[in-house]
Amino acid sequence: MEKINETHILVLKEHNGIFQVASIPIDDSFFIINEIKASVDNPNKTLLDVQSEFLNNFQSINNAYGYLYPYAYSSSYVSGAIKPKKYTYAEYKTELDNRVKNKVIGENINIDKIIEDENRILKQSYASLCTRYIKQQMLYKAFQNAANDSSCKMYSRELIGWSSFDYAITDDIKVCIYTNLGFGYASYFTLSISYKDIIIAPFSHIAKYYNACMTDIIRCTRDYYVEKDNWYPMFELVKDFVNHSLEDPKSFVESYIMNEIDEMIRCLRNIMANPFAIINMFKNQNNNLDYHRLRFINPMSNDEKQLYSVYPIEMPTIFKSEKLSQAVNTLKRLEELQKIHSQINVYIEEILNMIIELSPEIDKTIKSIQVDIERLVVQKKPKEELAESLQTQIDGFVSELNNELEKLPKDADWKRKEDVRKQFEERHPIYIDTKNRLQEVKDEIYEINKKIYSRKSLVERLFNSNNNLAPYMASAV
């Protein structure tokens, strides 16, 4: 099975004017790795024998390589592969003696077993360093071959840490892959395609995905999850884009960008006219689409679907306001693209008019929810007063019970104390009834608080959208 940058590298090659994606095998290193493993498995051999297998059968090129193998791209605290240290016999003997000395503690020690175990651990550790170094050097050679191949326009190059790899696919079309690999949550894996320095941004993500963080999305062409398998969709996207643009690059790029913007505007129009149809589309959307490979997009969650059921009037307004908030984050980029097509300016004006149209609806919905919150607060107040009164009664019973328990001998066991409690409860059934009633009231208060919190979260979402839209509404006026 092919594994990108483990068994193969991925390349974009030009053949007779057509661009194709191909996987190129990385040179086989199984022979030397198997020889090293055989020395590790042989109890009669030492670290120096493993070292000899490595030095005699493998020609090193560089002292270190900064690739990820064998770690995942999203791993943390990853360092590169360093050429294993060359031990002298004295250094090996000192290392082994120190390790054995640290394990010889106590009596009845099997010194031969300890020496055998520590020798095996040393061999395994050294072999692991050798294997990683060998694999990374093979990857380095594959990258070098791709870089020296004039027909190879792009390859799946990687490095630990912040990196950018630029590829001039044609005179006008350039690709840049931005990565930060091996840094856990800070890792990223981003593709940017540009035509004459104009970034091809995916405006249509607003229409395709329920939640699209357009501020981040329009900075690039695609932002993938940090996984090796995403080299495939990245290269396929570049291949398709370039091949479709070959006949008339200027016309194709203009058409491509306008199609992206057209799809966004059509979606916004449909949302403003009939939000329920678009909401239902997202409800039924297959969450296995791009949500598992692209960052900055999210499907409609089950909790969100529940909100639409509980708040069928308010949620469509929230949906419209948040989609428009996503759209306004594209306005600066749209303004930069006005030179491509005059229609873009018309679209900008249309988005601004949508904001003006929606503003009264947002204000009305906020006021309606706030009235509902006030009603719930009023409904909660007598219950809180009742709970306080019931708690006072219970505190009185608890004080009386504690007085009885204090009269017991100091050495009374838990069973004796439990008997006193049971007898007290039998004499004061109202104590149990009051506790049960208090729990019922607390449960009722809890449910009201849940409703208040839920409604406040809706208001917060509307306020956030309003804050995002307000500057543009002012400019539209």
Short mmCIF file of C-alpha atoms in Angstrom, two decimals:
data_model
loop_
_atom_site.label_atom_id
_atom_site.label_comp_id
_atom_site.label_asym_id
_atom_site.label_seq_id
_atom_site.Cartn_x
_atom_site.Cartn_y
_atom_site.Cartn_z
CA MET A 1 0.00 0.00 0.00
CA GLU A 2 1.33 3.40 -1.00
CA LYS A 3 2.05 5.84 1.80
CA ILE A 4 2.94 9.35 0.75
CA ASN A 5 6.44 10.37 1.87
CA GLU A 6 6.98 6.91 3.35
CA THR A 7 6.92 4.51 0.39
CA HIS A 8 6.25 7.05 -2.40
CA ILE A 9 6.31 10.76 -3.05
CA LEU A 10 3.60 12.54 -4.99
CA VAL A 11 4.53 14.67 -8.01
CA LEU A 12 2.78 16.86 -10.56
CA LYS A 13 4.39 16.27 -13.96
CA GLU A 14 3.92 17.85 -17.35
CA HIS A 15 3.67 15.44 -20.28
CA ASN A 16 2.93 16.71 -23.80
CA GLY A 17 1.41 19.86 -22.38
CA ILE A 18 -0.91 18.00 -19.98
CA PHE A 19 -0.39 17.90 -16.22
CA GLN A 20 -0.66 14.57 -14.42
CA VAL A 21 -0.37 13.44 -10.81
CA ALA A 22 1.97 10.51 -10.26
CA SER A 23 3.44 8.67 -7.30
CA ILE A 24 7.17 7.93 -7.46
CA PRO A 25 8.56 5.06 -5.33
CA ILE A 26 11.14 5.94 -2.71
CA ASP A 27 14.29 3.79 -3.03
CA ASP A 28 13.93 0.49 -1.22
CA SER A 29 15.85 0.36 2.07
CA PHE A 30 14.50 -2.96 3.34
CA PHE A 31 17.77 -4.87 2.85
CA ILE A 32 19.87 -2.74 5.17
CA ILE A 33 17.04 -2.32 7.68
CA ASN A 34 16.49 -6.10 7.77
CA GLU A 35 20.23 -6.70 8.26
CA ILE A 36 20.22 -4.28 11.18
CA LYS A 37 17.14 -5.98 12.64
CA ALA A 38 18.82 -9.39 12.32
CA SER A 39 21.75 -8.15 14.40
CA VAL A 40 19.35 -6.82 17.02
CA ASP A 41 17.56 -10.17 17.21
CA ASN A 42 20.81 -12.13 17.49
CA PRO A 43 21.64 -12.44 21.23
CA ASN A 44 25.30 -13.04 20.40
CA LYS A 45 25.70 -9.61 18.81
CA THR A 46 26.19 -6.24 20.46
CA LEU A 47 25.50 -2.59 19.65
CA LEU A 48 28.86 -2.49 17.83
CA ASP A 49 27.65 -5.24 15.48
CA VAL A 50 24.48 -3.27 14.74
CA GLN A 51 26.64 -0.21 14.15
CA SER A 52 28.84 -2.15 11.73
CA GLU A 53 25.82 -3.27 9.70
CA PHE A 54 24.76 0.36 9.38
CA LEU A 55 28.18 1.83 8.55
CA ASN A 56 29.24 -0.95 6.16
CA ASN A 57 26.00 -1.12 4.19
CA PHE A 58 24.75 2.46 4.11
CA GLN A 59 26.38 5.55 2.64
CA SER A 60 25.28 8.64 4.54
CA ILE A 61 24.81 11.94 2.69
CA ASN A 62 23.90 14.50 5.36
CA ASN A 63 24.25 14.53 9.13
CA ALA A 64 20.55 15.24 9.71
CA TYR A 65 17.17 15.49 7.99
CA GLY A 66 14.12 17.47 9.08
CA TYR A 67 11.32 15.17 7.99
CA LEU A 68 8.47 13.72 10.02
CA TYR A 69 8.88 9.96 9.52
CA PRO A 70 7.63 7.96 11.40
CA TYR A 71 5.43 10.54 13.14
CA ALA A 72 2.09 11.98 12.07
CA TYR A 73 2.10 15.53 10.68
CA SER A 74 0.03 16.71 13.65
CA SER A 75 2.41 15.28 16.27
CA SER A 76 4.08 17.55 18.82
CA TYR A 77 7.72 18.07 19.80
CA VAL A 78 9.07 16.28 16.73
CA SER A 79 12.76 16.60 15.89
CA GLY A 80 14.55 15.50 12.75
CA ALA A 81 16.59 12.36 12.17
CA ILE A 82 20.25 12.69 13.14
CA LYS A 83 22.95 10.35 11.89
CA PRO A 84 23.52 7.82 14.70
CA LYS A 85 26.61 8.36 16.82
CA LYS A 86 29.65 6.22 16.02
CA TYR A 87 30.66 4.38 19.20
CA THR A 88 34.19 3.26 20.01
CA TYR A 89 34.53 0.02 21.94
CA ALA A 90 35.44 2.01 25.08
CA GLU A 91 32.36 4.24 24.73
CA TYR A 92 30.11 1.25 24.19
CA LYS A 93 31.60 -0.60 27.18
CA THR A 94 31.22 2.47 29.43
CA GLU A 95 27.59 2.94 28.34
CA LEU A 96 26.74 -0.71 28.97
CA ASP A 97 28.56 -0.84 32.32
CA ASN A 98 26.76 2.27 33.58
CA ARG A 99 23.36 0.91 32.58
CA VAL A 100 24.07 -2.44 34.25
CA LYS A 101 25.40 -0.73 37.39
CA ASN A 102 22.16 1.26 37.75
CA LYS A 103 20.14 -1.96 37.60
CA VAL A 104 22.23 -3.98 40.08
CA ILE A 105 20.31 -3.22 43.26
CA GLY A 106 19.62 -5.59 46.15
CA GLU A 107 20.46 -9.25 46.59
CA ASN A 108 20.01 -12.35 44.44
CA ILE A 109 20.67 -10.39 41.25
CA ASN A 110 21.07 -12.28 37.98
CA ILE A 111 23.87 -10.18 36.54
CA ASP A 112 24.00 -12.12 33.26
CA LYS A 113 20.29 -11.49 32.66
CA ILE A 114 20.72 -7.76 33.33
CA ILE A 115 23.65 -7.56 30.90
CA GLU A 116 21.63 -9.41 28.26
CA ASP A 117 18.61 -7.10 28.72
CA GLU A 118 20.63 -3.89 28.65
CA ASN A 119 22.58 -5.03 25.60
CA ARG A 120 19.30 -5.74 23.80
CA ILE A 121 17.87 -2.32 24.77
CA LEU A 122 21.01 -0.56 23.50
CA LYS A 123 20.79 -2.44 20.20
CA GLN A 124 17.09 -1.67 19.79
CA SER A 125 17.56 2.03 20.52
CA TYR A 126 20.45 2.31 18.08
CA ALA A 127 18.58 0.36 15.40
CA SER A 128 15.59 2.67 15.78
CA LEU A 129 17.83 5.70 15.17
CA CYS A 130 19.36 3.99 12.15
CA THR A 131 16.00 3.08 10.65
CA ARG A 132 14.61 6.59 10.98
CA TYR A 133 17.78 8.12 9.55
CA ILE A 134 17.84 5.67 6.61
CA LYS A 135 14.17 6.26 5.79
CA GLN A 136 14.60 10.02 5.90
CA GLN A 137 17.70 9.94 3.68
CA MET A 138 15.77 7.87 1.13
CA LEU A 139 13.02 10.51 1.22
CA TYR A 140 15.64 13.25 0.78
CA LYS A 141 16.99 11.50 -2.34
CA ALA A 142 13.47 11.18 -3.76
CA PHE A 143 12.91 14.91 -3.21
CA GLN A 144 16.26 15.71 -4.86
CA ASN A 145 15.37 13.61 -7.90
CA ALA A 146 12.02 15.39 -8.22
CA ALA A 147 13.65 18.81 -7.86
CA ASN A 148 16.13 17.97 -10.64
CA ASP A 149 13.43 16.67 -13.01
CA SER A 150 12.40 19.50 -15.34
CA SER A 151 9.06 17.80 -16.09
CA CYS A 152 8.23 17.72 -12.37
CA LYS A 153 6.43 20.94 -11.51
CA MET A 154 5.52 20.18 -7.89
CA TYR A 155 6.25 17.45 -5.35
CA SER A 156 5.10 16.50 -1.85
CA ARG A 157 7.99 18.14 -0.05
CA GLU A 158 7.79 18.36 3.73
CA LEU A 159 9.81 19.78 6.61
CA ILE A 160 9.33 20.03 10.35
CA GLY A 161 8.23 23.51 11.41
CA TRP A 162 7.23 26.63 9.51
CA SER A 163 7.86 26.21 5.79
CA SER A 164 6.63 27.46 2.44
CA PHE A 165 7.27 25.71 -0.85
CA ASP A 166 6.78 27.72 -4.05
CA TYR A 167 6.15 26.14 -7.43
CA ALA A 168 5.83 28.01 -10.75
CA ILE A 169 3.43 25.70 -12.59
CA THR A 170 3.15 28.00 -15.61
CA ASP A 171 4.29 31.55 -16.30
CA ASP A 172 1.15 32.95 -14.68
CA ILE A 173 -0.03 30.20 -12.31
CA LYS A 174 1.92 29.70 -9.11
CA VAL A 175 1.34 27.35 -6.22
CA CYS A 176 2.55 27.78 -2.67
CA ILE A 177 2.20 25.14 0.02
CA TYR A 178 2.40 26.55 3.54
CA THR A 179 3.04 24.05 6.32
CA ASN A 180 3.83 23.93 10.00
CA LEU A 181 4.30 20.23 10.67
CA GLY A 182 5.10 18.55 13.96
CA PHE A 183 3.69 21.31 16.17
CA GLY A 184 0.49 19.73 17.47
CA TYR A 185 -2.49 22.09 17.50
CA ALA A 186 -0.36 24.81 15.88
CA SER A 187 0.26 22.65 12.80
CA TYR A 188 -1.26 23.61 9.46
CA PHE A 189 -1.28 22.37 5.85
CA THR A 190 -2.39 25.01 3.37
CA LEU A 191 -2.55 25.38 -0.41
CA SER A 192 -2.54 28.70 -2.25
CA ILE A 193 -3.03 28.89 -6.02
CA SER A 194 -2.51 32.30 -7.60
CA TYR A 195 -2.93 33.70 -11.08
CA LYS A 196 -0.78 36.77 -11.72
CA ASP A 197 -0.54 37.18 -7.92
CA ILE A 198 -4.33 36.98 -7.48
CA ILE A 199 -5.11 34.26 -4.93
CA ILE A 200 -7.83 31.86 -6.05
CA ALA A 201 -10.03 31.96 -2.94
CA PRO A 202 -12.95 29.55 -2.33
CA PHE A 203 -15.82 32.04 -1.95
CA SER A 204 -18.32 29.22 -2.57
CA HIS A 205 -17.53 27.68 0.83
CA ILE A 206 -20.28 29.93 2.23
CA ALA A 207 -22.78 28.07 0.06
CA LYS A 208 -21.31 24.59 0.44
CA TYR A 209 -20.79 24.37 4.20
CA TYR A 210 -22.99 25.23 7.16
CA ASN A 211 -20.30 27.07 9.08
CA ALA A 212 -17.40 28.56 7.13
CA CYS A 213 -14.81 30.76 8.81
CA MET A 214 -14.30 32.98 5.78
CA THR A 215 -11.71 35.23 7.46
CA ASP A 216 -9.27 32.32 7.37
CA ILE A 217 -10.63 30.54 4.30
CA ILE A 218 -10.17 33.37 1.77
CA ARG A 219 -6.50 33.77 2.67
CA CYS A 220 -5.76 30.67 0.64
CA THR A 221 -7.28 28.23 -1.85
CA ARG A 222 -7.65 25.28 0.52
CA ASP A 223 -6.73 24.69 4.16
CA TYR A 224 -6.47 20.96 4.80
CA TYR A 225 -6.39 18.99 8.01
CA VAL A 226 -2.79 18.12 8.82
CA GLU A 227 -2.76 14.57 7.48
CA LYS A 228 -0.51 12.91 4.89
CA ASP A 229 -3.49 11.55 2.97
CA ASN A 230 -4.48 15.11 2.08
CA TRP A 231 -1.58 15.33 -0.38
CA TYR A 232 -3.87 13.49 -2.82
CA PRO A 233 -6.79 15.98 -2.94
CA MET A 234 -4.31 18.87 -2.92
CA PHE A 235 -2.45 17.61 -6.00
CA GLU A 236 -5.66 16.63 -7.79
CA LEU A 237 -7.04 20.14 -7.25
CA VAL A 238 -3.91 21.75 -8.69
CA LYS A 239 -3.87 19.33 -11.65
CA ASP A 240 -7.52 19.98 -12.53
CA PHE A 241 -7.17 23.73 -12.13
CA VAL A 242 -4.07 23.96 -14.33
CA ASN A 243 -5.35 21.61 -17.05
CA HIS A 244 -8.62 23.52 -17.35
CA SER A 245 -6.73 26.79 -17.66
CA LEU A 246 -4.27 25.75 -20.38
CA GLU A 247 -6.25 26.87 -23.42
CA ASP A 248 -7.05 30.40 -22.20
CA PRO A 249 -5.65 31.06 -18.70
CA LYS A 250 -7.01 34.60 -18.36
CA SER A 251 -10.53 33.66 -19.42
CA PHE A 252 -10.56 30.49 -17.30
CA VAL A 253 -9.32 32.18 -14.12
CA GLU A 254 -11.83 35.01 -14.52
CA SER A 255 -14.57 32.44 -15.07
CA TYR A 256 -13.38 30.33 -12.12
CA ILE A 257 -13.32 33.27 -9.73
CA MET A 258 -16.67 34.56 -10.95
CA ASN A 259 -18.24 31.09 -10.59
CA GLU A 260 -17.05 30.98 -6.97
CA ILE A 261 -18.50 34.44 -6.28
CA ASP A 262 -21.71 33.69 -8.22
CA GLU A 263 -22.31 30.58 -6.11
CA MET A 264 -21.82 32.56 -2.91
CA ILE A 265 -24.23 35.31 -4.02
CA ARG A 266 -26.88 32.83 -5.19
CA CYS A 267 -26.73 31.12 -1.82
CA LEU A 268 -27.08 34.42 0.04
CA ARG A 269 -30.09 35.37 -2.11
CA ASN A 270 -31.74 32.02 -1.39
CA ILE A 271 -31.03 32.35 2.32
CA MET A 272 -32.60 35.79 2.46
CA ALA A 273 -35.63 34.70 0.41
CA ASN A 274 -36.23 31.22 1.84
CA PRO A 275 -33.88 30.32 4.71
CA PHE A 276 -35.86 27.19 5.61
CA ALA A 277 -34.96 25.46 2.33
CA ILE A 278 -31.24 26.10 2.82
CA ILE A 279 -31.43 25.13 6.50
CA ASN A 280 -33.04 21.81 5.55
CA MET A 281 -30.33 21.25 2.96
CA PHE A 282 -27.64 21.64 5.62
CA LYS A 283 -29.61 19.45 8.05
CA ASN A 284 -29.56 16.62 5.53
CA GLN A 285 -26.03 17.22 4.29
CA ASN A 286 -23.64 14.30 4.34
CA ASN A 287 -21.13 15.12 7.06
CA ASN A 288 -18.56 12.86 5.43
CA LEU A 289 -18.03 15.39 2.65
CA ASP A 290 -15.07 17.72 2.99
CA TYR A 291 -15.66 18.28 6.70
CA HIS A 292 -13.10 15.58 7.50
CA ARG A 293 -10.29 16.96 5.32
CA LEU A 294 -10.73 20.75 5.24
CA ARG A 295 -10.20 23.08 8.17
CA PHE A 296 -12.31 26.13 9.07
CA ILE A 297 -15.59 24.50 8.06
CA ASN A 298 -18.10 22.71 10.28
CA PRO A 299 -21.34 20.82 9.63
CA MET A 300 -24.60 21.48 11.43
CA SER A 301 -24.19 19.69 14.76
CA ASN A 302 -26.92 17.69 16.47
CA ASP A 303 -27.15 20.39 19.15
CA GLU A 304 -27.65 22.99 16.43
CA LYS A 305 -30.37 20.87 14.82
CA GLN A 306 -32.09 20.70 18.20
CA LEU A 307 -32.02 24.50 18.44
CA TYR A 308 -33.90 24.74 15.15
CA SER A 309 -36.59 22.48 16.62
CA VAL A 310 -36.86 24.44 19.87
CA TYR A 311 -36.59 27.91 18.29
CA PRO A 312 -38.13 27.60 14.82
CA ILE A 313 -38.78 31.35 14.58
CA GLU A 314 -35.54 32.75 16.00
CA MET A 315 -32.97 30.36 14.50
CA PRO A 316 -33.60 31.26 10.83
CA THR A 317 -32.78 34.89 11.68
CA ILE A 318 -29.60 33.76 13.42
CA PHE A 319 -28.74 31.62 10.39
CA LYS A 320 -29.18 34.55 8.01
CA SER A 321 -27.19 36.92 10.21
CA GLU A 322 -24.29 34.47 10.59
CA LYS A 323 -24.18 33.72 6.86
CA LEU A 324 -24.06 37.44 6.11
CA SER A 325 -21.30 37.77 8.73
CA GLN A 326 -19.35 35.14 6.82
CA ALA A 327 -19.99 37.07 3.60
CA VAL A 328 -18.77 40.44 4.89
CA ASN A 329 -15.44 38.82 5.70
CA THR A 330 -14.96 38.41 1.94
CA LEU A 331 -15.67 42.04 1.02
CA LYS A 332 -12.06 43.22 1.18
CA ARG A 333 -11.00 40.42 -1.15
CA LEU A 334 -13.95 41.18 -3.45
CA GLU A 335 -12.86 44.80 -3.65
CA GLU A 336 -9.39 43.65 -4.73
CA LEU A 337 -10.98 41.57 -7.51
CA GLN A 338 -13.12 44.34 -9.00
CA LYS A 339 -10.55 44.80 -11.77
CA ILE A 340 -11.32 41.28 -13.00
CA HIS A 341 -15.03 41.84 -13.63
CA SER A 342 -17.33 44.83 -13.27
CA GLN A 343 -20.10 42.57 -11.91
CA ILE A 344 -18.17 42.18 -8.64
CA ASN A 345 -18.98 45.75 -7.63
CA VAL A 346 -22.68 45.00 -8.16
CA TYR A 347 -22.34 41.96 -5.89
CA ILE A 348 -20.69 44.04 -3.18
CA GLU A 349 -23.61 46.47 -3.27
CA GLU A 350 -26.03 43.56 -3.12
CA ILE A 351 -24.40 42.16 0.03
CA LEU A 352 -24.56 45.59 1.67
CA ASN A 353 -28.26 45.89 0.81
CA MET A 354 -28.89 42.46 2.34
CA ILE A 355 -27.35 43.73 5.57
CA ILE A 356 -29.65 46.77 5.61
CA GLU A 357 -32.65 44.55 4.90
CA LEU A 358 -31.85 42.09 7.69
CA SER A 359 -30.95 44.62 10.39
CA PRO A 360 -34.54 45.34 11.61
CA GLU A 361 -35.25 41.60 11.77
CA ILE A 362 -32.18 41.06 13.95
CA ASP A 363 -33.22 43.86 16.33
CA LYS A 364 -36.77 42.53 16.52
CA THR A 365 -35.59 38.99 17.26
CA ILE A 366 -33.22 40.18 19.99
CA LYS A 367 -36.03 42.12 21.70
CA SER A 368 -38.40 39.15 21.44
CA ILE A 369 -35.89 36.79 23.05
CA GLN A 370 -35.07 39.31 25.78
CA VAL A 371 -38.79 39.59 26.63
CA ASP A 372 -38.90 35.80 26.89
CA ILE A 373 -35.86 35.83 29.19
CA GLU A 374 -37.52 38.42 31.44
CA ARG A 375 -40.65 36.24 31.61
CA LEU A 376 -38.56 33.26 32.70
CA VAL A 377 -36.74 35.34 35.33
CA VAL A 378 -40.12 36.39 36.77
CA GLN A 379 -41.27 32.77 36.69
CA LYS A 380 -38.13 31.66 38.53
CA LYS A 381 -38.27 34.21 41.38
CA PRO A 382 -41.12 32.64 43.50
CA LYS A 383 -39.52 29.22 43.06
CA GLU A 384 -36.22 30.53 44.40
CA GLU A 385 -38.07 32.07 47.37
CA LEU A 386 -39.84 28.76 47.99
CA ALA A 387 -36.54 26.88 47.78
CA GLU A 388 -35.02 29.26 50.34
CA SER A 389 -37.99 28.71 52.69
CA LEU A 390 -37.80 24.93 52.32
CA GLN A 391 -34.05 24.99 52.95
CA THR A 392 -34.63 26.95 56.18
CA GLN A 393 -37.07 24.27 57.37
CA ILE A 394 -34.62 21.51 56.48
CA ASP A 395 -31.80 23.31 58.30
CA GLY A 396 -33.95 23.29 61.44
CA PHE A 397 -34.50 19.53 61.19
CA VAL A 398 -30.80 18.94 60.52
CA SER A 399 -29.87 20.97 63.59
CA GLU A 400 -32.25 18.91 65.73
CA LEU A 401 -30.86 15.66 64.30
CA ASN A 402 -27.28 16.76 64.97
CA ASN A 403 -28.19 17.48 68.59
CA GLU A 404 -29.42 13.89 68.98
CA LEU A 405 -26.28 12.51 67.34
CA GLU A 406 -24.08 14.53 69.70
CA LYS A 407 -25.70 12.76 72.65
CA LEU A 408 -24.36 9.42 71.47
CA PRO A 409 -21.19 8.02 73.03
CA LYS A 410 -18.06 9.26 71.26
CA ASP A 411 -17.17 5.71 70.27
CA ALA A 412 -20.57 5.05 68.64
CA ASP A 413 -20.12 3.29 65.30
CA TRP A 414 -21.74 4.29 61.98
CA LYS A 415 -24.53 1.70 62.39
CA ARG A 416 -25.65 3.25 65.68
CA LYS A 417 -25.63 6.71 64.10
CA GLU A 418 -27.58 5.43 61.11
CA ASP A 419 -30.22 3.94 63.43
CA VAL A 420 -30.64 7.35 65.10
CA ARG A 421 -31.11 9.00 61.69
CA LYS A 422 -33.74 6.47 60.63
CA GLN A 423 -35.64 6.84 63.90
CA PHE A 424 -35.53 10.64 63.53
CA GLU A 425 -36.94 10.44 60.00
CA GLU A 426 -39.72 8.09 61.15
CA ARG A 427 -40.72 10.57 63.87
CA HIS A 428 -40.52 13.53 61.44
CA PRO A 429 -41.95 12.42 58.07
CA ILE A 430 -42.32 16.07 57.09
CA TYR A 431 -38.50 16.27 57.08
CA ILE A 432 -38.34 13.76 54.21
CA ASP A 433 -41.28 15.37 52.43
CA THR A 434 -39.62 18.77 52.66
CA LYS A 435 -36.33 17.44 51.29
CA ASN A 436 -38.16 15.79 48.39
CA ARG A 437 -40.11 18.95 47.70
CA LEU A 438 -36.91 21.03 47.77
CA GLN A 439 -35.33 18.74 45.20
CA GLU A 440 -38.38 19.10 42.97
CA VAL A 441 -38.20 22.89 43.19
CA LYS A 442 -34.46 22.86 42.51
CA ASP A 443 -35.07 20.72 39.43
CA GLU A 444 -37.69 23.21 38.24
CA ILE A 445 -35.27 26.11 38.78
CA TYR A 446 -32.57 24.19 36.93
CA GLU A 447 -34.85 23.71 33.92
CA ILE A 448 -35.74 27.42 33.89
CA ASN A 449 -32.05 28.35 34.12
CA LYS A 450 -31.34 26.08 31.16
CA LYS A 451 -33.99 27.90 29.13
CA ILE A 452 -32.58 31.28 30.18
CA TYR A 453 -29.02 30.24 29.30
CA SER A 454 -30.14 28.86 25.95
CA ARG A 455 -31.95 32.08 25.07
CA LYS A 456 -29.03 34.22 26.23
CA SER A 457 -26.73 32.25 23.93
CA LEU A 458 -29.05 33.08 21.02
CA VAL A 459 -28.94 36.77 21.92
CA GLU A 460 -25.15 36.61 22.11
CA ARG A 461 -24.97 35.08 18.62
CA LEU A 462 -27.22 37.82 17.26
CA PHE A 463 -25.19 40.53 19.00
CA ASN A 464 -21.98 39.10 17.54
CA SER A 465 -23.47 39.12 14.05
CA ASN A 466 -24.79 42.63 14.56
CA ASN A 467 -21.35 43.83 15.63
CA ASN A 468 -19.81 42.30 12.51
CA LEU A 469 -22.45 43.78 10.20
CA ALA A 470 -22.82 47.23 11.77
CA PRO A 471 -19.75 48.88 10.13
CA TYR A 472 -20.88 47.74 6.69
CA MET A 473 -24.44 48.87 7.30
CA ALA A 474 -23.14 52.34 8.10
CA SER A 475 -21.09 52.42 4.89
CA ALA A 476 -24.09 51.22 2.88
CA VAL A 477 -26.24 54.03 4.22
#
